[in-house]
Amino acid sequence: MLETLRLGGNGRVFNVGKLEWLSHLSSLKEVDLSFTNLSNANDWSQVISHLPLLQILSLRHCDLPSISSSSLSLANSSTSLTYLDLSDNNLPSSAIYPWLFNVSSNLVSLNLSSNQLKGPIPEAFGNMMAIQELYLSDNLLILAENQVRGDSVLNEIGKLPDLRVLDLGYNLLNGSISKSIGQLSNLHVLRLAGNSFDGNVISEAHLSNFTYLQVLDLSFTSLTLKFNTGWIPPFHLSQIMLRSCKLGPRFPDWLRTQMDFLEVLEYLDISASGISDSLPYWFWDPFQRLRYLNMSFNQISGTFPNNSIHISHLDLSSNNFSGPLPHFSLDFSDTGTINLSKNKFNGSVSRICNITDESSLALLDLSNNQFSGVVPDCFHSFRSLKALNLGDNSFSGSLPSSLGSLTSLEMLSLRGNKFSGELPLYLQNCTDLKFLDLSDNELSGEIPPWIGQQILSLVFLSLQRNQFRGRIPQQLCELKYLQILDLSVNKISDSIPPCLKNFNSMAKKVSLDRRIELHLLDKPYVESLIDVRYVDEALITWKGTKQNYPQLGLLLAIDLSCNKLRGEIPEELISLQELVALNLSRNFFTGKILQKIGHLRQLESFDPSSFSHNSGLCGPPVSPNCSMVEPPPGKPAVGGEEDSDDQFMKWFYIGMGLGFVVGFWGFCGVVFFKRSWRHSYYRYLDSAKDWVYVSFVLLKTRLVRRIKGFSTRSD
């Protein structure tokens, strides 16, 4: 007789229909129909309740229908079920609770994650005396009023003697966490992440009985962890997840007791936890087998040891680390990631050539540091690299030829450096690129046609603020997925290719990538899964202001400003119906301005600034019509006029101090960082004070001369 039936894991290929046929297989002990379509199986609960020997049931992600009252009346309460997984089905509380509590007497493992369970946690869960694993995450559970007022969040569940896994993550729980949670002395996994315990404190009194605890996840709870100095926990954790908890400002010394058992600890996340301290001397000493370390978004300072760092996934971004690039060894991992961005690391990056097991490296982000020199030409063996970000450093020289070996690369950002020379032909081998940012460098030559012929998946392309010349190649028009094109502040000439109308993402309503995200899954051990997500924000300089756009799909933009483009604006641009932003200022365009380009009028992007300093353009919004306009004398200012830019910057900052804002979009090369205007303002005032004084004296002298001149004439 059939005892085991497994049809799950087939990507919802099967549409099973009703399950009446299953009721005839009365000897079944295990049934797994996960990821099959059971949306029409409204008899599922009735059938399951009449399989007398069934012990294991997995119906994960099956689109299960709600349980009818007639099914409940026929349910058999004497079930032998010990393992039940109904996760990812969007089942409401009313549809599952009555049936569940009728069959739950012998349950050892229950998974109801990712459903639509609402309201207070039922006290009936406290009657499942055999339960060892309880997963209720990703629902809408709250605390009953008496639970909030009382001493415990988990009064009833806290009475379960054998509970080993408690997962209540990402619900709507609030209130206080009682010390009585310590009654769960057999707990191996405690996950309360993603709830609202803001202002509550976890002390050693909550955790002192957790002798067997292995996984602690309190991420995104805003809990304060406050332990007495010198406290030694009774447990040795394998996974510590405390993201966005309040651990600082001192580095938590209790972590040393866990670091001493690195044969156990493999995952540590203390990111965004308010630590403003130097890394303690003991941190790197036992650092041998940690697989995942995330200390990002703190204010941690310190340097790395000379010995090699053995790690699979490292994120130290947005801190104050300094010194040379460390040695890395990517051991025991199919996928490795290193993110050191937004720190104060300096010197050469030649050590990237010595990374052990570099073939597994998928992400390398060294951006926003103080690295300098030539980037070494040793990327041939980085065959798994999907994202490389070296932006906002002081690298110089030509682009290394081995970049052409990165055939899996999806994101490449080299912006804000001093790279020079022409774009090398070998970059055309990176055919999977979606994000290419080479802005703010000293690159020259013509824009190569192969960008539009070989890199057809591009969503973001920025060559802004370089020395590119020649025409815009027709082949760029083949980039049908392109959402942002920035060729501004170069020396590009000739006319706009009419074929830009072929940018499908801008011409039609299509489903767009809302962000360029790298999603990496690593499984270093049989029972562990590491999930790494990396988003490279689009940094756009628009009309003088730099802004980050993590949600690319919200912006469809073309910036060709500050070049030497000529001729009329092609009528074909009218076809770009979804275009949100267009900047053609500071060129040599002539003729009539097109009046219907995408969403420019609706979104107030259709203003004179987008077309300013093109002496031959006429029509709204520059002028009422074309019959009344005479080209103004003089040459329009094109990118590179440093004197006018410098004077403008001075007047802009002075204007901010006096309480008014100067319109700055007509100038090329004016750069402001959105998050640091105040800092830049005061810094610039300090450096410009002499200029202000001299300019005032000169203006005063000129006025005096004019007044004297008028007096002489009148005499």
XYZ file of C-alpha atoms in Angstrom:
715
model
C 0.000 0.000 0.000
C 1.157 3.536 -0.794
C 2.501 5.270 2.331
C 4.372 8.279 0.859
C 3.127 10.679 -1.853
C 5.350 13.567 -2.932
C 4.290 15.734 -5.858
C 5.610 19.020 -4.458
C 8.404 21.270 -5.656
C 7.390 21.321 -9.300
C 6.823 25.055 -9.677
C 2.989 24.885 -9.625
C 2.991 22.784 -12.775
C 0.247 20.537 -11.478
C -3.350 21.725 -11.244
C -4.659 19.008 -8.988
C -8.333 19.963 -8.705
C -10.340 18.272 -5.981
C -8.659 15.799 -3.633
C -11.414 13.224 -3.300
C -9.152 10.655 -4.973
C -6.694 11.050 -2.126
C -9.192 9.767 0.437
C -8.959 6.262 -1.089
C -5.268 6.014 -0.180
C -5.970 5.260 3.453
C -2.462 3.972 4.221
C -0.762 7.266 3.498
C 1.618 8.469 6.206
C 3.250 11.365 4.310
C 1.739 13.736 1.708
C 3.665 16.592 0.060
C 1.749 18.617 -2.544
C 3.676 21.881 -1.998
C 3.785 24.336 -4.911
C 0.913 22.636 -6.738
C -2.289 24.483 -7.612
C -5.047 23.441 -5.204
C -7.244 26.507 -5.677
C -10.212 24.267 -6.637
C -9.657 21.708 -3.884
C -12.309 23.005 -1.495
C -12.502 19.525 0.016
C -8.857 19.450 1.141
C -9.483 19.723 4.897
C -12.200 17.073 4.808
C -10.034 14.616 2.869
C -6.993 15.171 5.074
C -9.012 14.639 8.233
C -10.030 11.187 6.987
C -6.539 9.807 6.423
C -6.183 7.978 9.738
C -2.457 7.195 9.492
C -1.286 10.531 8.096
C 1.640 11.961 10.056
C 3.320 14.461 7.724
C 1.391 16.944 5.561
C 3.020 19.706 3.481
C 0.769 22.007 1.444
C 3.027 25.030 1.173
C 2.184 27.648 -1.473
C -0.795 25.783 -2.937
C -3.333 28.630 -3.123
C -5.580 26.699 -0.767
C -9.246 27.754 -0.602
C -10.837 28.598 2.728
C -12.371 25.792 4.748
C -16.162 25.590 4.607
C -18.330 25.004 7.664
C -19.523 21.685 6.195
C -15.925 20.476 6.098
C -15.512 21.369 9.752
C -18.508 19.336 10.779
C -17.012 16.242 9.137
C -13.493 16.713 10.551
C -11.974 13.819 12.457
C -10.366 15.025 15.644
C -8.420 11.824 16.253
C -5.775 12.633 13.663
C -2.239 11.331 13.936
C -0.709 14.451 12.340
C 2.643 15.433 13.812
C 4.023 17.708 11.041
C 1.826 20.304 9.306
C 2.987 22.989 6.842
C 0.293 25.308 5.413
C 2.585 28.306 4.852
C 2.281 30.779 1.942
C -1.427 30.232 1.284
C -3.033 33.535 2.380
C -5.452 31.634 4.564
C -7.462 33.870 6.951
C -7.790 33.127 10.647
C -11.453 32.209 10.351
C -10.624 29.629 7.684
C -7.908 27.787 9.535
C -8.229 28.095 13.315
C -11.370 25.935 13.885
C -10.014 23.073 11.779
C -6.481 23.434 13.117
C -7.362 23.270 16.799
C -9.489 20.194 16.062
C -6.512 18.245 14.683
C -3.607 19.659 16.663
C -3.406 17.446 19.731
C -0.287 15.573 18.574
C 1.390 18.227 16.450
C 5.145 18.493 16.887
C 5.804 21.021 14.075
C 3.343 23.644 12.785
C 4.086 26.195 10.052
C 1.439 28.846 9.312
C 3.848 31.533 8.067
C 2.838 33.942 5.290
C -0.901 33.658 5.615
C -3.545 36.203 6.604
C -3.828 35.398 10.292
C -5.202 38.445 12.064
C -5.999 39.516 15.586
C -4.650 38.311 18.917
C -2.595 35.140 19.213
C -5.170 32.503 20.275
C -4.684 30.995 23.710
C -5.409 27.601 22.128
C -1.809 27.490 20.929
C -0.908 26.984 24.572
C -2.797 23.671 24.549
C -0.471 22.067 21.981
C 1.570 20.341 24.618
C 3.551 18.223 22.155
C 4.584 21.145 19.951
C 8.300 21.691 19.403
C 8.350 24.006 16.365
C 5.888 26.879 15.909
C 6.187 29.164 12.849
C 3.712 32.068 12.713
C 5.817 34.695 10.900
C 4.643 37.095 8.183
C 1.070 37.436 9.352
C -0.978 40.207 10.957
C -1.027 38.955 14.520
C -1.344 41.389 17.409
C -1.470 41.132 21.173
C -4.790 40.932 22.973
C -5.532 43.867 25.253
C -4.931 41.764 28.349
C -1.612 40.583 26.891
C -0.469 44.164 26.353
C -1.486 45.178 29.880
C -0.084 42.045 31.422
C 3.444 40.983 32.057
C 3.946 38.824 28.978
C 3.739 38.903 25.237
C 3.714 35.139 25.150
C 2.026 34.042 28.361
C 0.329 30.985 26.903
C 3.084 29.937 24.542
C 5.577 30.320 27.362
C 3.966 27.329 29.083
C 4.876 24.901 26.289
C 7.535 22.660 27.860
C 9.217 21.227 24.759
C 9.133 24.218 22.393
C 12.404 24.452 20.473
C 11.543 26.842 17.630
C 9.416 29.973 18.119
C 9.060 32.171 15.045
C 6.723 35.176 15.409
C 8.683 37.427 13.067
C 7.103 40.179 10.971
C 3.727 40.496 12.602
C 2.140 43.478 14.370
C 3.201 42.585 17.887
C 4.029 45.338 20.365
C 4.094 45.839 24.091
C 6.693 44.402 26.433
C 8.541 41.119 26.358
C 8.211 39.432 29.713
C 11.061 37.761 31.513
C 8.758 34.747 31.684
C 9.790 33.961 28.118
C 12.795 32.418 29.822
C 10.547 29.514 30.834
C 11.137 28.167 27.313
C 14.382 26.633 28.504
C 14.592 24.165 25.603
C 14.405 26.891 22.961
C 16.883 26.549 20.088
C 15.497 29.275 17.794
C 13.890 32.565 18.876
C 12.729 34.867 16.090
C 10.767 38.028 16.924
C 12.125 40.153 14.054
C 10.054 42.822 12.327
C 7.706 43.651 15.215
C 7.242 46.938 17.074
C 8.846 46.628 20.488
C 10.199 50.177 20.349
C 11.503 51.384 23.700
C 11.585 47.961 25.340
C 14.708 46.532 26.893
C 16.080 42.995 26.701
C 18.320 42.143 29.652
C 20.185 39.014 30.676
C 17.136 38.103 32.798
C 15.242 37.347 29.568
C 17.932 35.054 28.163
C 19.682 33.441 31.112
C 17.731 30.164 30.889
C 18.336 29.660 27.169
C 21.086 27.087 27.544
C 20.358 25.499 24.157
C 19.711 28.664 22.145
C 21.408 28.605 18.733
C 19.581 31.264 16.666
C 18.562 34.702 17.971
C 16.779 37.035 15.549
C 15.516 40.352 16.934
C 16.156 42.391 13.754
C 14.001 45.438 13.019
C 12.352 45.446 16.453
C 14.030 48.594 17.846
C 14.683 46.632 21.032
C 17.453 47.830 23.343
C 19.826 45.079 24.450
C 21.281 46.075 27.791
C 23.468 43.564 29.571
C 25.641 43.999 32.635
C 29.350 44.366 31.969
C 31.034 41.003 32.129
C 27.847 38.972 31.572
C 28.597 35.556 30.113
C 25.608 34.089 28.253
C 24.842 30.399 28.859
C 24.453 29.756 25.127
C 26.744 29.599 22.104
C 24.873 30.996 19.128
C 25.371 29.951 15.521
C 23.328 32.888 14.160
C 23.031 36.367 15.707
C 20.677 38.773 13.892
C 20.261 42.116 15.666
C 19.913 44.551 12.755
C 18.413 47.912 13.837
C 18.434 46.963 17.505
C 20.046 49.367 19.956
C 23.389 47.923 21.028
C 25.643 50.998 21.197
C 27.290 53.295 21.619
C 29.985 50.916 22.966
C 30.814 47.743 21.101
C 28.930 44.944 22.949
C 31.493 42.965 24.941
C 29.196 39.947 25.419
C 29.791 39.121 21.753
C 33.313 38.092 22.702
C 31.897 34.995 24.408
C 30.294 34.008 21.110
C 33.369 34.821 19.020
C 35.409 32.464 21.198
C 33.292 29.648 19.831
C 33.680 30.352 16.134
C 33.376 26.666 15.371
C 29.716 27.413 16.198
C 29.109 31.042 15.156
C 28.660 31.401 11.417
C 26.306 34.402 10.986
C 26.566 37.804 12.716
C 24.486 40.858 11.791
C 24.750 43.912 14.049
C 24.170 46.502 11.320
C 22.468 49.855 12.044
C 22.697 49.213 15.771
C 23.995 52.586 16.969
C 27.592 51.520 17.664
C 30.067 54.432 17.730
C 33.239 52.797 18.908
C 36.507 51.351 17.740
C 36.580 47.660 16.956
C 37.980 45.846 20.023
C 41.360 44.153 19.768
C 39.884 40.702 20.405
C 37.495 40.794 17.450
C 39.842 39.527 14.742
C 41.878 37.098 16.879
C 39.484 34.137 16.713
C 38.066 35.238 13.376
C 38.433 32.049 11.354
C 35.170 30.350 10.457
C 32.566 33.134 10.393
C 30.659 32.914 7.120
C 28.557 36.102 7.238
C 29.421 39.385 8.936
C 27.379 42.578 8.595
C 28.350 45.629 10.667
C 27.173 48.230 8.141
C 25.571 51.578 8.994
C 27.332 52.179 12.264
C 30.221 54.457 13.214
C 32.756 51.746 13.897
C 36.410 52.626 13.382
C 39.580 50.609 13.251
C 41.930 48.828 10.889
C 42.296 45.258 9.714
C 44.974 42.795 10.799
C 47.749 41.753 8.439
C 46.648 38.139 8.393
C 44.033 36.938 5.915
C 40.333 37.388 6.718
C 38.442 34.129 6.156
C 34.903 35.087 5.217
C 32.195 34.350 2.670
C 30.035 37.460 3.013
C 31.334 40.719 4.493
C 29.485 44.044 4.702
C 31.252 46.874 6.540
C 29.723 49.692 4.487
C 28.944 53.115 5.982
C 31.422 53.092 8.848
C 34.765 54.748 9.670
C 37.175 51.899 8.951
C 40.546 52.998 7.622
C 43.899 51.689 6.486
C 44.868 49.545 3.496
C 42.664 46.984 1.804
C 42.669 43.759 3.857
C 43.594 40.277 2.664
C 40.560 38.085 2.010
C 40.053 34.361 1.721
C 36.613 33.285 0.474
C 36.560 29.825 2.013
C 33.813 27.219 2.003
C 31.419 29.189 -0.184
C 29.883 28.899 -3.610
C 29.132 32.644 -3.599
C 31.149 35.408 -1.918
C 30.387 39.102 -1.365
C 32.584 41.970 -0.093
C 31.166 45.456 0.554
C 33.543 48.027 2.069
C 31.854 51.119 0.608
C 31.587 54.476 2.402
C 34.577 54.143 4.686
C 38.071 55.655 4.788
C 40.138 52.835 3.343
C 43.095 54.128 1.359
C 46.058 53.233 -0.787
C 46.316 50.654 -3.524
C 43.821 47.886 -4.247
C 46.417 45.487 -5.616
C 45.456 42.996 -2.902
C 42.307 42.088 -4.811
C 44.636 40.005 -6.986
C 45.442 37.865 -3.931
C 41.884 37.007 -2.897
C 41.746 33.268 -2.274
C 38.982 31.415 -4.147
C 38.271 34.576 -6.105
C 36.276 32.577 -8.636
C 33.381 32.493 -6.161
C 33.268 36.293 -5.655
C 29.937 37.681 -6.899
C 30.003 41.213 -5.413
C 32.881 43.633 -4.823
C 32.021 47.170 -3.687
C 34.924 49.447 -2.720
C 33.153 52.705 -3.593
C 33.305 55.963 -1.621
C 36.691 55.414 -0.048
C 40.120 56.978 -0.516
C 41.685 54.344 -2.734
C 44.073 55.573 -5.415
C 46.479 54.472 -8.103
C 45.942 52.138 -11.020
C 43.367 49.357 -10.789
C 45.296 46.076 -11.216
C 44.637 44.037 -14.340
C 43.763 40.753 -12.632
C 40.044 40.180 -13.153
C 40.507 37.155 -15.447
C 39.723 34.668 -12.688
C 36.720 36.549 -11.233
C 34.365 34.602 -13.447
C 31.399 34.741 -11.012
C 31.504 38.512 -10.437
C 28.097 40.094 -11.008
C 28.576 43.540 -9.440
C 31.741 45.670 -9.356
C 31.641 49.144 -7.823
C 34.860 51.167 -7.600
C 33.124 54.535 -7.788
C 34.042 57.733 -5.949
C 37.698 57.034 -5.271
C 40.857 58.458 -6.880
C 41.751 55.725 -9.331
C 43.599 56.800 -12.463
C 44.981 55.364 -15.675
C 43.171 53.338 -18.305
C 40.494 50.751 -17.615
C 42.064 47.303 -17.046
C 41.652 45.022 -20.034
C 40.685 42.038 -17.870
C 37.308 43.709 -17.202
C 36.357 42.128 -20.498
C 36.634 38.718 -18.820
C 33.724 39.493 -16.487
C 31.091 37.894 -18.694
C 28.634 37.475 -15.780
C 28.800 41.152 -14.796
C 25.435 42.909 -14.398
C 26.503 46.094 -12.584
C 29.625 48.164 -13.254
C 30.173 51.536 -11.589
C 33.479 53.378 -12.004
C 32.098 56.886 -11.564
C 33.896 59.691 -9.786
C 37.499 58.701 -10.525
C 40.238 59.849 -12.913
C 40.137 57.057 -15.468
C 41.376 58.183 -18.863
C 41.647 56.949 -22.424
C 39.035 55.528 -24.747
C 36.415 52.937 -23.860
C 38.153 49.638 -24.582
C 36.648 47.208 -27.061
C 36.822 44.311 -24.609
C 33.965 45.772 -22.525
C 31.626 44.540 -25.241
C 32.134 41.048 -23.794
C 30.120 42.075 -20.722
C 26.861 41.350 -22.482
C 24.822 40.876 -19.268
C 25.370 44.453 -18.073
C 22.237 46.257 -16.932
C 23.898 49.120 -15.064
C 26.902 50.985 -16.498
C 28.081 54.191 -14.814
C 31.347 55.705 -16.070
C 30.453 59.296 -15.220
C 32.819 61.901 -13.741
C 36.043 60.597 -15.226
C 38.465 61.740 -17.935
C 37.475 59.232 -20.616
C 37.723 60.403 -24.206
C 37.228 59.370 -27.806
C 33.953 58.609 -29.520
C 31.075 56.746 -27.904
C 31.560 53.232 -29.314
C 28.720 51.716 -31.401
C 29.164 48.315 -29.729
C 27.394 49.589 -26.604
C 24.147 49.413 -28.548
C 25.121 46.288 -30.470
C 26.419 44.020 -27.706
C 25.167 45.243 -24.318
C 21.481 44.989 -25.162
C 20.212 44.566 -21.578
C 21.297 48.032 -20.409
C 18.775 49.812 -18.204
C 21.051 52.604 -16.955
C 23.845 54.229 -19.004
C 25.755 57.273 -17.766
C 28.832 58.690 -19.506
C 28.247 62.119 -18.017
C 31.122 64.542 -17.369
C 33.855 63.045 -19.527
C 35.585 64.158 -22.724
C 33.633 62.147 -25.278
C 33.369 63.693 -28.740
C 31.844 62.878 -32.088
C 28.236 61.983 -32.716
C 25.732 59.879 -30.790
C 25.963 56.489 -32.529
C 22.794 55.219 -34.169
C 23.390 51.842 -32.544
C 22.424 53.229 -29.106
C 18.860 53.207 -30.370
C 18.872 49.409 -30.058
C 18.845 49.652 -26.242
C 15.141 48.970 -25.907
C 15.260 48.447 -22.121
C 17.052 51.731 -21.406
C 15.391 53.873 -18.731
C 18.104 56.468 -18.077
C 20.528 57.863 -20.654
C 22.967 60.536 -19.465
C 25.541 61.820 -21.960
C 25.670 65.337 -20.531
C 28.781 67.504 -20.063
C 30.869 66.096 -22.896
C 31.887 67.384 -26.329
C 29.377 65.431 -28.377
C 28.442 67.108 -31.665
C 26.197 66.664 -34.708
C 22.455 66.090 -34.273
C 20.195 63.925 -32.115
C 19.515 60.613 -33.895
C 15.781 60.390 -34.706
C 15.932 56.678 -33.928
C 15.917 57.448 -30.170
C 12.199 56.856 -30.606
C 13.104 53.138 -30.449
C 13.692 53.291 -26.682
C 10.746 51.009 -25.899
C 10.877 51.670 -22.153
C 10.269 55.364 -22.858
C 7.875 54.923 -25.776
C 5.406 52.388 -24.378
C 3.812 51.450 -21.100
C 5.825 48.385 -20.199
C 6.662 46.580 -16.994
C 9.927 48.155 -15.805
C 12.632 47.030 -13.421
C 11.883 49.177 -10.390
C 15.415 48.722 -9.213
C 18.588 47.061 -10.390
C 18.999 44.516 -7.637
C 21.430 41.701 -7.248
C 19.893 38.790 -5.368
C 22.358 36.125 -4.268
C 21.629 32.890 -2.443
C 24.419 30.938 -0.827
C 24.077 27.593 0.924
C 27.369 26.952 2.708
C 25.860 24.184 4.810
C 23.037 21.726 4.364
C 20.746 23.444 6.860
C 21.683 27.100 6.293
C 20.822 29.619 3.588
C 22.415 33.059 3.231
C 20.395 35.644 1.315
C 22.305 38.735 0.096
C 20.606 41.615 -1.726
C 22.559 44.458 -3.289
C 21.078 47.555 -4.904
C 23.253 50.020 -6.812
C 21.409 53.320 -6.744
C 21.358 55.437 -9.866
C 23.168 58.695 -9.134
C 21.701 61.330 -11.429
C 23.008 64.868 -11.838
C 19.910 66.744 -12.934
C 20.034 70.466 -13.571
C 22.980 70.859 -11.232
C 21.899 68.581 -8.400
C 23.058 65.037 -7.702
C 20.340 62.739 -6.454
C 20.103 59.004 -5.800
C 17.328 57.038 -7.452
C 17.080 53.492 -6.038
C 13.702 53.098 -7.776
C 14.772 53.378 -11.398
C 11.339 52.604 -12.822
C 10.061 55.874 -11.371
C 12.367 57.877 -13.648
C 12.606 57.718 -17.427
C 15.124 60.365 -18.394
C 17.406 61.604 -21.169
C 20.102 64.193 -20.429
C 22.112 65.502 -23.394
C 22.836 68.918 -21.907
C 26.169 70.746 -22.055
C 27.433 69.354 -25.343
C 27.867 70.709 -28.882
C 24.762 69.190 -30.426
C 23.252 71.054 -33.397
C 20.259 71.060 -35.651
C 16.590 70.749 -34.848
C 15.095 68.634 -32.110
C 13.788 65.610 -34.056
C 10.023 65.258 -34.169
C 10.430 61.541 -33.519
C 11.001 62.343 -29.815
C 7.239 62.869 -29.599
C 7.010 59.065 -29.685
C 8.639 58.843 -26.236
C 5.261 59.017 -24.532
C 6.494 57.769 -21.144
C 9.484 60.118 -20.875
C 9.523 61.888 -17.520
C 12.600 64.121 -17.759
C 14.489 65.667 -20.682
C 17.426 68.099 -20.577
C 18.765 69.564 -23.839
C 20.122 72.818 -22.409
C 23.520 74.332 -23.279
C 23.815 73.112 -26.869
C 23.430 74.725 -30.304
C 19.923 73.566 -31.216
C 17.786 75.588 -33.623
C 14.175 75.593 -34.705
C 10.934 75.082 -32.869
C 10.633 73.300 -29.539
C 8.395 70.228 -29.651
C 5.311 70.708 -27.512
C 4.296 67.108 -26.782
C 7.176 65.057 -25.435
C 6.099 62.372 -22.981
C 4.946 63.501 -19.537
C 7.033 66.666 -19.482
C 4.072 69.063 -19.385
C 2.112 67.061 -16.835
C 5.076 66.769 -14.478
C 6.268 70.368 -14.852
C 9.517 69.154 -16.410
C 8.636 71.184 -19.513
C 10.251 74.414 -18.359
C 12.730 76.816 -19.972
C 15.637 75.270 -18.113
C 15.428 72.109 -20.201
C 16.087 74.101 -23.385
C 18.030 77.132 -22.125
C 21.206 78.440 -23.779
C 20.301 77.187 -27.237
C 20.312 80.489 -29.110
C 18.391 79.174 -32.098
C 15.453 77.567 -30.283
C 12.059 79.206 -30.141
C 8.513 78.541 -29.033
C 7.092 77.681 -25.605
C 8.399 77.455 -22.976
C 11.347 79.635 -24.149
C 9.265 82.198 -26.054
C 5.573 82.702 -26.975
C 6.208 81.854 -30.618
C 8.978 81.695 -33.221
C 8.132 84.837 -35.204
C 9.161 87.268 -32.450
C 12.509 85.750 -31.496
C 15.881 87.056 -32.558
C 18.946 85.030 -31.637
C 20.797 86.762 -28.817
C 24.367 87.883 -29.512
C 27.328 85.958 -28.278
C 28.180 82.307 -28.034
C 26.182 80.009 -25.719
C 28.160 78.719 -22.800
C 29.016 75.082 -23.297
C 30.445 72.643 -20.771
C 33.873 73.576 -19.574
C 33.465 77.318 -18.918
C 34.957 77.149 -15.463
C 34.965 80.865 -14.742
C 31.220 81.319 -15.130
C 30.593 78.091 -13.231
C 32.849 79.205 -10.407
C 31.183 82.586 -10.118
C 27.780 80.977 -10.242
C 28.645 78.581 -7.419
C 29.704 81.489 -5.273
C 26.494 83.432 -5.901
C 24.415 80.303 -5.325
C 25.836 79.704 -1.856
C 25.664 83.383 -0.936
C 22.043 83.401 -2.080
C 21.257 80.450 0.194
C 22.684 82.349 3.128
C 20.538 85.385 2.340
C 17.368 83.343 2.154
C 16.755 83.081 -1.588
C 17.488 80.415 -4.206
C 19.189 81.110 -7.496
C 18.039 79.180 -10.584
C 21.061 77.092 -11.490
C 19.929 74.734 -14.202
C 21.433 76.697 -17.066
C 24.987 75.999 -15.886
C 27.127 72.957 -16.695
C 29.255 71.256 -14.106
C 27.542 72.575 -10.979
C 27.434 69.698 -8.495
C 25.597 69.621 -5.187
C 25.047 66.599 -3.002
C 21.482 66.413 -1.767
C 22.445 65.235 1.699
C 25.224 67.733 2.296
C 24.023 71.148 1.103
C 24.349 72.663 4.564
C 27.884 71.343 5.005
C 28.869 72.461 1.485
C 27.320 75.864 2.061
C 29.348 76.674 5.163
C 32.502 75.152 3.723
C 32.121 77.220 0.585
C 31.358 80.412 2.465
C 34.619 79.988 4.314
C 36.616 79.523 1.105
C 34.753 82.299 -0.738
C 34.923 85.080 1.850
C 37.848 86.753 0.107
C 36.036 86.572 -3.227
C 32.937 88.192 -1.714
C 35.000 91.062 -0.336
C 36.948 91.626 -3.560
C 33.781 91.432 -5.689
C 32.060 93.957 -3.437
C 35.004 96.361 -3.720
C 35.070 96.000 -7.502
C 31.324 96.579 -7.791
C 31.596 99.599 -5.520
C 34.498 100.991 -7.607
C 32.532 100.537 -10.840
C 29.470 102.262 -9.384
C 31.595 105.191 -8.190
C 33.132 105.526 -11.664
C 29.699 105.505 -13.304
C 28.368 108.105 -10.909
C 31.389 110.313 -11.593
C 30.872 109.782 -15.324
C 27.264 110.896 -15.104
C 28.308 113.911 -13.023
C 30.936 114.900 -15.621
C 28.409 114.646 -18.461
C 25.813 116.685 -16.625
C 28.377 119.383 -16.000
